[in-house]
mmCIF file of C-alpha atoms in Angstrom:
data_model
loop_
_atom_site.group_PDB
_atom_site.id
_atom_site.type_symbol
_atom_site.label_atom_id
_atom_site.label_comp_id
_atom_site.label_asym_id
_atom_site.label_seq_id
_atom_site.Cartn_x
_atom_site.Cartn_y
_atom_site.Cartn_z
ATOM 1 C CA MET A 10 -2.152 18.177 -18.446
ATOM 2 C CA ALA A 11 -0.855 18.911 -14.990
ATOM 3 C CA SER A 12 2.406 20.448 -13.815
ATOM 4 C CA THR A 13 4.856 19.583 -11.046
ATOM 5 C CA SER A 14 2.944 21.799 -8.595
ATOM 6 C CA ASP A 15 0.019 19.351 -8.843
ATOM 7 C CA ILE A 16 2.123 16.358 -7.754
ATOM 8 C CA ARG A 17 0.763 14.619 -4.671
ATOM 9 C CA LYS A 18 0.909 11.160 -3.151
ATOM 10 C CA GLY A 19 -1.437 8.747 -4.933
ATOM 11 C CA LEU A 20 -1.613 10.726 -8.195
ATOM 12 C CA CYS A 21 -1.555 8.496 -11.283
ATOM 13 C CA ILE A 22 0.425 9.781 -14.261
ATOM 14 C CA ARG A 23 1.330 8.539 -17.725
ATOM 15 C CA TYR A 24 5.133 8.392 -18.041
ATOM 16 C CA ASN A 25 7.398 6.437 -20.451
ATOM 17 C CA HIS A 26 4.412 4.694 -22.139
ATOM 18 C CA ASP A 27 3.145 3.278 -18.825
ATOM 19 C CA ILE A 28 0.907 4.392 -15.952
ATOM 20 C CA TYR A 29 2.656 5.148 -12.664
ATOM 21 C CA LYS A 30 1.336 5.995 -9.216
ATOM 22 C CA ILE A 31 3.311 8.532 -7.169
ATOM 23 C CA THR A 32 4.204 6.901 -3.840
ATOM 24 C CA GLU A 33 6.595 9.586 -2.509
ATOM 25 C CA PHE A 34 7.579 13.101 -3.554
ATOM 26 C CA LEU A 35 9.724 15.953 -2.317
ATOM 27 C CA HIS A 36 9.808 19.534 -3.630
ATOM 28 C CA VAL A 37 13.432 20.735 -3.562
ATOM 29 C CA LYS A 38 14.460 24.401 -3.882
ATOM 30 C CA PRO A 39 18.243 24.500 -3.830
ATOM 31 C CA GLY A 40 20.039 27.755 -3.058
ATOM 32 C CA LYS A 41 21.569 27.757 -6.512
ATOM 33 C CA GLY A 42 19.780 26.594 -9.640
ATOM 34 C CA PRO A 43 16.146 25.853 -10.483
ATOM 35 C CA ALA A 44 13.688 24.018 -8.221
ATOM 36 C CA PHE A 45 12.763 20.394 -8.914
ATOM 37 C CA VAL A 46 10.557 17.587 -7.613
ATOM 38 C CA ARG A 47 12.065 14.240 -6.585
ATOM 39 C CA THR A 48 9.536 11.410 -6.937
ATOM 40 C CA LYS A 49 9.226 7.677 -6.371
ATOM 41 C CA LEU A 50 6.925 6.156 -8.997
ATOM 42 C CA LYS A 51 5.348 2.682 -8.900
ATOM 43 C CA SER A 52 4.219 1.111 -12.162
ATOM 44 C CA VAL A 53 0.613 -0.051 -11.859
ATOM 45 C CA THR A 54 1.142 -2.708 -14.547
ATOM 46 C CA THR A 55 4.401 -4.321 -13.378
ATOM 47 C CA GLY A 56 4.739 -3.122 -9.755
ATOM 48 C CA LYS A 57 8.284 -1.875 -10.470
ATOM 49 C CA VAL A 58 9.350 1.199 -8.478
ATOM 50 C CA ILE A 59 11.551 3.879 -10.083
ATOM 51 C CA ASP A 60 13.023 7.163 -8.893
ATOM 52 C CA ASN A 61 12.535 10.187 -11.120
ATOM 53 C CA THR A 62 13.244 13.902 -10.909
ATOM 54 C CA PHE A 63 10.995 16.452 -12.630
ATOM 55 C CA SER A 64 12.183 20.026 -13.136
ATOM 56 C CA ALA A 65 9.865 22.760 -11.784
ATOM 57 C CA GLY A 66 7.046 23.608 -14.170
ATOM 58 C CA HIS A 67 7.463 20.347 -16.121
ATOM 59 C CA LYS A 68 4.171 19.213 -17.695
ATOM 60 C CA ILE A 69 2.981 15.744 -16.677
ATOM 61 C CA GLU A 70 0.072 13.808 -18.126
ATOM 62 C CA ASP A 71 -2.252 12.789 -15.318
ATOM 63 C CA VAL A 72 -4.646 9.858 -15.614
ATOM 64 C CA ARG A 73 -8.254 10.329 -14.527
ATOM 65 C CA VAL A 74 -9.082 7.742 -11.908
ATOM 66 C CA GLU A 75 -12.124 6.652 -9.931
ATOM 67 C CA THR A 76 -12.076 4.824 -6.603
ATOM 68 C CA ARG A 77 -14.473 2.142 -5.374
ATOM 69 C CA SER A 78 -14.696 0.103 -2.169
ATOM 70 C CA TYR A 79 -14.109 -3.630 -2.486
ATOM 71 C CA GLN A 80 -14.032 -6.422 0.076
ATOM 72 C CA TYR A 81 -11.215 -8.978 -0.064
ATOM 73 C CA LEU A 82 -12.631 -12.508 -0.431
ATOM 74 C CA TYR A 83 -9.784 -14.999 -0.978
ATOM 75 C CA SER A 84 -6.612 -15.705 -2.945
ATOM 76 C CA GLU A 85 -5.617 -18.477 -5.348
ATOM 77 C CA GLY A 86 -1.841 -18.476 -5.757
ATOM 78 C CA GLN A 87 -0.905 -15.051 -7.196
ATOM 79 C CA THR A 88 -4.554 -14.053 -7.891
ATOM 80 C CA TYR A 89 -6.592 -12.114 -5.309
ATOM 81 C CA HIS A 90 -10.404 -11.968 -5.520
ATOM 82 C CA PHE A 91 -12.409 -8.896 -4.441
ATOM 83 C CA MET A 92 -16.142 -8.073 -4.317
ATOM 84 C CA ASN A 93 -17.639 -4.622 -4.922
ATOM 85 C CA THR A 94 -19.459 -3.551 -1.742
ATOM 86 C CA ASP A 95 -22.132 -1.684 -3.773
ATOM 87 C CA ASP A 96 -23.206 -4.067 -6.554
ATOM 88 C CA TYR A 97 -21.508 -7.342 -5.437
ATOM 89 C CA ASN A 98 -19.597 -7.791 -8.723
ATOM 90 C CA GLN A 99 -16.338 -9.686 -8.293
ATOM 91 C CA ILE A 100 -12.927 -8.974 -9.831
ATOM 92 C CA ALA A 101 -9.605 -10.795 -9.686
ATOM 93 C CA LEU A 102 -6.281 -8.935 -9.459
ATOM 94 C CA GLN A 103 -2.679 -10.091 -9.600
ATOM 95 C CA GLU A 104 -0.496 -9.860 -6.481
ATOM 96 C CA SER A 105 1.672 -7.150 -8.119
ATOM 97 C CA ALA A 106 -1.271 -4.689 -7.926
ATOM 98 C CA LEU A 107 -1.262 -4.885 -4.114
ATOM 99 C CA ASP A 108 1.175 -2.957 -1.919
ATOM 100 C CA ALA A 109 1.084 -5.297 1.109
ATOM 101 C CA PRO A 110 -0.712 -8.548 0.192
ATOM 102 C CA GLU A 111 0.774 -10.359 3.202
ATOM 103 C CA LEU A 112 -1.256 -8.097 5.543
ATOM 104 C CA LEU A 113 -4.589 -8.631 3.754
ATOM 105 C CA LYS A 114 -7.137 -10.537 5.874
ATOM 106 C CA GLU A 115 -10.316 -12.068 4.439
ATOM 107 C CA GLY A 116 -13.210 -9.625 4.768
ATOM 108 C CA GLU A 117 -10.932 -6.534 4.788
ATOM 109 C CA VAL A 118 -12.345 -3.557 2.840
ATOM 110 C CA VAL A 119 -9.890 -1.874 0.463
ATOM 111 C CA THR A 120 -10.110 0.939 -2.080
ATOM 112 C CA ILE A 121 -9.397 -0.006 -5.694
ATOM 113 C CA MET A 122 -8.430 2.718 -8.155
ATOM 114 C CA PHE A 123 -9.752 2.397 -11.739
ATOM 115 C CA ASN A 124 -8.712 4.197 -14.942
ATOM 116 C CA THR A 125 -11.876 6.032 -16.101
ATOM 117 C CA GLU A 126 -10.930 5.678 -19.814
ATOM 118 C CA ASP A 127 -10.928 1.865 -19.993
ATOM 119 C CA ALA A 128 -12.212 0.806 -16.510
ATOM 120 C CA MET A 129 -8.965 -1.092 -15.854
ATOM 121 C CA PRO A 130 -8.009 -1.525 -12.166
ATOM 122 C CA LEU A 131 -4.782 0.383 -11.450
ATOM 123 C CA SER A 132 -3.959 -0.164 -7.782
ATOM 124 C CA VAL A 133 -5.283 -1.345 -4.446
ATOM 125 C CA ASP A 134 -5.077 1.022 -1.469
ATOM 126 C CA MET A 135 -5.173 -0.724 1.883
ATOM 127 C CA PRO A 136 -6.394 0.966 5.066
ATOM 128 C CA ALA A 137 -3.677 2.897 6.945
ATOM 129 C CA SER A 138 -3.536 0.155 9.574
ATOM 130 C CA VAL A 139 -4.889 -3.351 10.138
ATOM 131 C CA ILE A 140 -5.496 -5.327 13.328
ATOM 132 C CA LEU A 141 -4.208 -8.901 13.211
ATOM 133 C CA GLU A 142 -3.785 -11.645 15.803
ATOM 134 C CA VAL A 143 -0.328 -12.995 16.669
ATOM 135 C CA THR A 144 -0.303 -16.752 15.955
ATOM 136 C CA HIS A 145 3.320 -17.522 16.876
ATOM 137 C CA THR A 146 6.091 -15.761 18.758
ATOM 138 C CA GLU A 147 8.814 -16.754 21.202
ATOM 139 C CA PRO A 148 8.305 -15.744 24.844
ATOM 140 C CA GLY A 149 10.131 -12.568 25.879
ATOM 141 C CA VAL A 150 13.270 -12.944 28.004
ATOM 142 C CA LYS A 151 12.819 -11.412 31.457
ATOM 143 C CA GLY A 152 15.285 -8.622 32.212
ATOM 144 C CA ASN A 153 15.813 -7.778 28.556
ATOM 145 C CA THR A 154 13.393 -4.849 28.579
ATOM 146 C CA ALA A 155 15.766 -1.955 29.315
ATOM 147 C CA THR A 156 16.287 -1.354 25.613
ATOM 148 C CA ASN A 157 13.787 -1.059 22.783
ATOM 149 C CA ALA A 158 14.211 -4.780 21.992
ATOM 150 C CA THR A 159 11.983 -6.610 19.521
ATOM 151 C CA LYS A 160 11.340 -10.204 18.522
ATOM 152 C CA PRO A 161 9.872 -11.755 15.357
ATOM 153 C CA ALA A 162 6.186 -12.733 15.385
ATOM 154 C CA THR A 163 3.914 -14.412 12.841
ATOM 155 C CA VAL A 164 0.398 -12.982 12.449
ATOM 156 C CA GLU A 165 -2.764 -14.749 11.249
ATOM 157 C CA THR A 166 -2.150 -13.880 7.571
ATOM 158 C CA GLY A 167 1.321 -15.472 7.664
ATOM 159 C CA ALA A 168 3.275 -12.186 7.623
ATOM 160 C CA ARG A 169 6.317 -11.862 9.912
ATOM 161 C CA ILE A 170 6.525 -8.644 11.951
ATOM 162 C CA ASN A 171 8.991 -7.473 14.599
ATOM 163 C CA VAL A 172 7.113 -6.780 17.843
ATOM 164 C CA PRO A 173 8.121 -5.655 21.372
ATOM 165 C CA LEU A 174 9.017 -8.365 23.887
ATOM 166 C CA PHE A 175 5.755 -8.015 25.877
ATOM 167 C CA ILE A 176 3.592 -9.230 22.941
ATOM 168 C CA ASN A 177 2.437 -12.853 23.317
ATOM 169 C CA GLU A 178 0.607 -15.381 21.157
ATOM 170 C CA GLY A 179 -3.094 -14.563 20.913
ATOM 171 C CA ASP A 180 -2.575 -10.791 21.290
ATOM 172 C CA LYS A 181 -4.122 -8.554 18.643
ATOM 173 C CA ILE A 182 -1.742 -5.912 17.290
ATOM 174 C CA LYS A 183 -2.178 -2.864 15.063
ATOM 175 C CA ILE A 184 0.139 -2.875 12.022
ATOM 176 C CA ASP A 185 1.041 0.059 9.767
ATOM 177 C CA THR A 186 0.295 -1.228 6.230
ATOM 178 C CA GLU A 187 2.595 1.257 4.494
ATOM 179 C CA LYS A 188 5.733 0.273 6.429
ATOM 180 C CA GLY A 189 4.616 -3.217 7.503
ATOM 181 C CA SER A 190 5.622 -2.445 11.077
ATOM 182 C CA TYR A 191 4.132 -2.805 14.570
ATOM 183 C CA MET A 192 2.245 0.268 15.830
ATOM 184 C CA GLU A 193 0.582 -0.751 19.110
ATOM 185 C CA ARG A 194 -1.344 -3.467 20.909
ATOM 186 C CA ALA A 195 -4.981 -3.366 19.785
ATOM 187 C CA LYS A 196 -7.475 -2.169 22.350
ATOM 188 C CA ASP A 197 -10.374 -4.564 22.948
#
C-alpha cells in the first residue's frame, strides 16, 4: 500500500476495480482545510481518462510493474506488433494501449510496462520526442512571418501537425510525443 505522498507521474494504481496509470498530478495545500492531490488517471484496459481527487494521507493500492524495451514492427488495423529487443519475442497490443499511435514510426523503440503479477502489458511509453519527415505541407506565404503563424503539415506516419511557415516538404522535424506538437527542425 502506498499513500498520496508516493504519487508520481507514471505510477500504476488499482482504483475502482481497474488499473490506472497516473498521467498528471498536483499537490494542493489550500489556506483553509486539509491538503489533497488532484490527479488525472488513464485506464490501462480501456484508455479512458478520468479526473480524481485524493485527500492527503489517503491509502492507494499500487501495482508492481516491470518495464522492457520493445521495437515497433508494424500495425494491422487497430493491432500494433512489437518485438522484444532482448529475446526477440513478439507481442501484439491494441491501439488503446498507446498514447500517441499516430506518431509511431516502424523501427521506433518504446518502453512497455508489464504487471508483474500476471505479465499483462499495461501501457506503452513512447520516447519524449520523435523525428519525422514532412511529406506534405502548403508553401509559406511571404510577408506573413511577423507573427507566430503556423500551417498544417502531414508527416510520414500520417499524423497532422501544426508547424511554422518556414518548414517545407522533405524537412525532418522533432515532435513532442506527449503534446503531439512541433518542437524544432531536426539537426542533420
